[in-house]
CSV table of C-alpha atoms in Angstrom, one decimal:
chain,number,residue,atom,x,y,z
A,1,MET,CA,62.9,59.7,55.3
A,2,LEU,CA,64.6,60.0,52.0
A,3,PHE,CA,62.7,56.6,50.0
A,4,GLY,CA,59.9,56.3,51.6
A,5,MET,CA,56.2,57.3,50.9
A,6,ARG,CA,56.0,59.4,54.6
A,7,TYR,CA,58.9,62.2,53.6
A,8,SER,CA,58.7,65.3,54.7
A,9,SER,CA,57.2,68.2,52.3
A,10,PHE,CA,58.8,70.5,54.5
A,11,GLY,CA,55.7,72.9,54.2
A,12,ARG,CA,56.1,72.3,50.3
A,13,HIS,CA,52.9,70.7,48.7
A,14,PHE,CA,53.4,68.3,45.4
A,15,THR,CA,51.1,68.7,42.1
A,16,ARG,CA,49.3,65.5,41.2
A,17,THR,CA,50.0,62.9,38.7
A,18,TYR,CA,47.6,63.9,36.3
A,19,LYS,CA,47.7,67.8,36.4
A,20,LEU,CA,51.5,67.3,36.0
A,21,GLN,CA,50.3,65.1,32.4
A,22,SER,CA,48.5,67.6,31.4
A,23,ILE,CA,51.3,70.3,31.6
A,24,VAL,CA,53.8,68.2,29.7
A,25,ASP,CA,51.6,67.7,27.2
A,26,GLN,CA,50.8,71.5,26.1
A,27,LEU,CA,54.5,72.4,27.1
A,28,SER,CA,55.7,69.6,25.1
A,29,TYR,CA,54.7,71.3,22.1
A,30,TYR,CA,57.0,74.3,22.9
A,31,VAL,CA,60.4,72.3,23.2
A,32,ASN,CA,62.9,71.3,20.6
A,33,PRO,CA,65.4,68.9,20.2
A,34,GLY,CA,68.7,69.7,22.5
A,35,ASP,CA,66.4,71.7,24.9
A,36,MET,CA,67.0,71.5,28.2
A,37,VAL,CA,64.1,71.4,30.8
A,38,VAL,CA,65.1,72.2,34.2
A,39,ASP,CA,63.0,71.9,37.2
A,40,LEU,CA,64.4,74.4,39.8
A,41,CYS,CA,62.5,72.5,42.9
A,42,CYS,CA,61.1,69.2,41.7
A,43,GLY,CA,60.0,68.1,45.1
A,44,SER,CA,58.8,64.7,44.2
A,45,ASN,CA,60.6,64.2,40.5
A,46,GLU,CA,57.9,63.5,38.4
A,47,PHE,CA,57.6,66.3,36.1
A,48,SER,CA,60.6,65.9,34.5
A,49,ARG,CA,60.3,61.9,34.2
A,50,LEU,CA,56.7,62.3,32.1
A,51,MET,CA,58.4,65.7,29.6
A,52,SER,CA,61.0,62.9,29.2
A,53,ASP,CA,58.4,60.8,28.1
A,54,LYS,CA,56.4,62.4,26.3
A,55,LEU,CA,59.3,63.6,24.4
A,56,THR,CA,60.8,60.5,23.6
A,57,ALA,CA,58.0,59.5,22.0
A,58,MET,CA,57.8,62.7,19.9
A,59,LYS,CA,61.2,61.9,19.1
A,60,LYS,CA,62.5,65.2,20.8
A,61,ASP,CA,65.8,64.2,22.1
A,62,CYS,CA,66.5,66.9,25.2
A,63,ARG,CA,68.5,67.2,28.4
A,64,PHE,CA,67.0,67.5,31.7
A,65,LYS,CA,67.9,68.7,35.5
A,66,ASN,CA,65.8,69.0,38.8
A,67,PHE,CA,67.3,70.3,41.0
A,68,ASP,CA,65.6,70.0,45.1
A,69,PHE,CA,67.7,70.1,49.0
A,70,ILE,CA,65.8,66.9,49.9
A,71,GLN,CA,66.2,63.6,47.6
A,72,PRO,CA,63.2,62.5,46.3
A,73,SER,CA,62.9,58.4,45.7
A,74,ASP,CA,63.1,58.8,41.5
A,75,THR,CA,66.1,60.6,41.4
A,76,PHE,CA,65.8,60.7,37.0
A,77,HIS,CA,68.9,63.2,36.9
A,78,PHE,CA,68.3,65.0,40.1
A,79,GLU,CA,71.0,67.0,42.4
A,80,ARG,CA,70.6,67.8,45.8
A,81,LYS,CA,70.9,71.7,45.4
A,82,ASP,CA,68.7,74.4,46.8
A,83,TYR,CA,68.0,76.5,43.5
A,84,MET,CA,68.9,79.4,44.9
A,85,GLU,CA,72.9,78.1,45.1
A,86,ILE,CA,72.2,77.4,41.2
A,87,GLN,CA,74.5,79.2,39.0
A,88,PRO,CA,74.4,80.0,35.0
A,89,GLU,CA,77.7,77.8,34.1
A,90,GLU,CA,75.8,74.9,35.7
A,91,LEU,CA,72.8,75.5,32.9
A,92,CYS,CA,73.4,75.0,28.9
A,93,SER,CA,73.0,78.2,26.7
A,94,SER,CA,70.0,80.0,27.5
A,95,ASP,CA,68.1,80.0,24.0
A,96,LYS,CA,67.8,76.2,24.7
A,97,LEU,CA,66.6,76.4,28.4
A,98,ILE,CA,63.4,75.8,29.7
A,99,MET,CA,62.9,76.5,33.7
A,100,GLY,CA,59.7,75.9,36.3
A,101,LEU,CA,58.0,74.4,37.5
A,102,ASN,CA,56.3,74.8,41.3
A,103,PRO,CA,58.4,76.2,43.9
A,104,PRO,CA,57.3,77.2,47.2
A,105,PHE,CA,54.6,80.0,47.5
A,106,GLY,CA,55.5,81.5,50.4
A,107,PHE,CA,53.2,84.5,52.4
A,108,ARG,CA,51.9,86.3,49.7
A,109,ALA,CA,54.2,84.7,47.4
A,110,GLN,CA,56.7,86.2,48.0
A,111,LEU,CA,59.2,82.4,48.1
A,112,ALA,CA,57.4,82.6,44.0
A,113,SER,CA,58.5,85.9,43.2
A,114,LYS,CA,62.4,85.0,44.1
A,115,PHE,CA,61.8,81.9,42.4
A,116,VAL,CA,60.5,84.3,39.6
A,117,GLU,CA,63.4,86.7,40.1
A,118,HIS,CA,66.0,83.6,40.1
A,119,CYS,CA,64.9,81.7,36.1
A,120,VAL,CA,65.0,85.4,34.8
A,121,LYS,CA,69.5,85.7,35.6
A,122,PHE,CA,69.3,82.4,33.0
A,123,GLN,CA,67.7,84.2,30.8
A,124,PRO,CA,65.6,81.4,29.5
A,125,LYS,CA,63.5,81.4,26.6
A,126,ILE,CA,60.4,79.7,28.2
A,127,ILE,CA,59.4,80.2,32.5
A,128,VAL,CA,56.5,78.3,32.7
A,129,LEU,CA,55.0,78.2,36.2
A,130,ILE,CA,52.2,77.1,38.9
A,131,ALA,CA,52.3,80.2,41.6
A,132,PRO,CA,49.6,82.6,42.8
A,133,GLU,CA,48.2,86.0,41.3
A,134,GLU,CA,50.4,87.5,42.9
A,135,THR,CA,53.5,86.9,42.0
A,136,ARG,CA,55.7,89.4,40.9
A,137,ARG,CA,56.2,89.1,37.2
A,138,PRO,CA,59.3,88.4,34.9
A,139,ASP,CA,60.4,92.4,33.7
A,140,GLY,CA,58.2,92.9,31.3
A,141,ARG,CA,61.4,94.2,29.0
A,142,TYR,CA,62.2,90.4,28.6
A,143,TYR,CA,59.2,88.5,29.1
A,144,GLU,CA,56.0,88.3,27.4
A,145,LEU,CA,53.2,86.4,28.8
A,146,THR,CA,52.2,83.9,26.0
A,147,TRP,CA,49.4,82.0,28.0
A,148,GLU,CA,48.0,81.6,31.9
A,149,ASP,CA,45.7,78.7,32.8
A,150,LYS,CA,43.4,79.8,35.9
A,151,ASP,CA,41.2,76.6,35.6
A,152,LEU,CA,43.7,73.6,35.6
A,153,LEU,CA,44.8,73.8,39.0
A,154,ARG,CA,41.0,73.6,41.0
A,155,GLY,CA,40.1,71.0,42.8
A,156,ASP,CA,41.9,68.2,43.9
A,157,ALA,CA,45.0,69.5,42.1
A,158,PHE,CA,47.7,68.6,44.7
A,159,TYR,CA,48.3,66.5,48.0
A,160,LEU,CA,51.1,66.9,51.0
A,161,PRO,CA,53.6,64.1,51.0
A,162,GLY,CA,53.5,62.6,53.9
A,163,SER,CA,50.4,63.0,54.9
A,164,VAL,CA,48.1,60.2,55.4
A,165,ASP,CA,44.4,60.0,56.6
A,166,ALA,CA,43.4,57.1,59.3
A,167,GLU,CA,42.8,55.0,55.7
A,168,GLY,CA,46.2,55.7,55.0
A,169,LYS,CA,45.4,57.4,52.2
A,170,THR,CA,47.6,60.5,50.5
A,171,ILE,CA,45.8,64.0,52.4
A,172,LYS,CA,44.7,65.7,49.3
A,173,GLN,CA,45.3,69.7,49.0
A,174,GLU,CA,42.8,72.0,47.6
A,175,ASN,CA,43.6,75.9,47.6
A,176,ASN,CA,40.4,78.1,48.0
A,177,VAL,CA,41.9,80.7,45.3
A,178,PRO,CA,44.0,78.4,42.8
A,179,PRO,CA,47.0,78.6,41.4
A,180,VAL,CA,48.1,79.7,38.1
A,181,LEU,CA,49.7,78.0,35.0
A,182,TYR,CA,52.0,80.6,33.5
A,183,LEU,CA,54.2,80.5,30.3
A,184,TRP,CA,56.1,83.8,29.9
A,185,SER,CA,58.5,83.7,26.8
A,186,ARG,CA,61.2,85.2,26.6
A,187,VAL,CA,60.8,88.1,24.0
A,188,ASP,CA,62.5,86.9,21.1
A,189,PHE,CA,60.7,83.8,21.0
A,190,ALA,CA,57.4,85.4,22.2
A,191,GLU,CA,55.9,85.9,18.1
A,192,ALA,CA,57.2,82.2,17.8
A,193,HIS,CA,55.5,80.7,20.9
A,194,ARG,CA,52.2,82.7,20.3
A,195,LYS,CA,52.1,80.7,16.9
A,196,ILE,CA,52.3,77.6,18.4
A,197,ALA,CA,49.7,78.5,21.4
A,198,ARG,CA,47.2,79.5,18.5
A,199,ARG,CA,47.9,76.3,16.5
A,200,HIS,CA,46.7,74.0,19.4
A,201,GLY,CA,44.5,76.4,21.3
A,202,HIS,CA,45.7,77.1,24.1
A,203,LEU,CA,45.4,80.4,23.9
A,204,ARG,CA,41.3,79.9,23.6
A,205,ARG,CA,42.5,78.4,28.1
A,206,SER,CA,44.3,81.6,28.3
A,207,SER,CA,42.2,83.5,30.7
A,208,GLY,CA,44.8,86.3,30.2
A,209,ARG,CA,43.5,86.2,26.2
């Protein structure tokens, strides 16, 4: 159950590797050496592994923490823990903190909204999130939306872990209305992050700009 291809998703859907790589490629420009990237609901734990490979290639030495209540086969910087139980003292300084990525959505994005609320308690400089549009946004006094991408997660962006068809192939999961990829910046980092977004063309892909 813990290490096999068929371990239970408990109703979650996992992001396909090539989509995660696209997110990593974008997010890597906003990461500085010494930052800590935290995946609060890491699922198969691919995101931080891909992020580490990318940042190493960019010569950015960073730290990682990946939480979930189900142990994945890849235990890269993994801690078995419900993200709602994580406390600020377990992580680094908020100015070095980047948090995300793909929480369970819940009915009318209730779980995703709780995920956002919990992230804000840590005051990270970046919240990067895959979530439905109806997800409650961080308080505008403290966070600004740097960009959003409504197209990246269309199509076969997700799969159901442990679910296979008659031929033994993993079943794809397509949403009628795809979730959005968001990057929110803490207000004191917002201008610097907008400059990065302009430089690398991220605002052109943003439906909100």
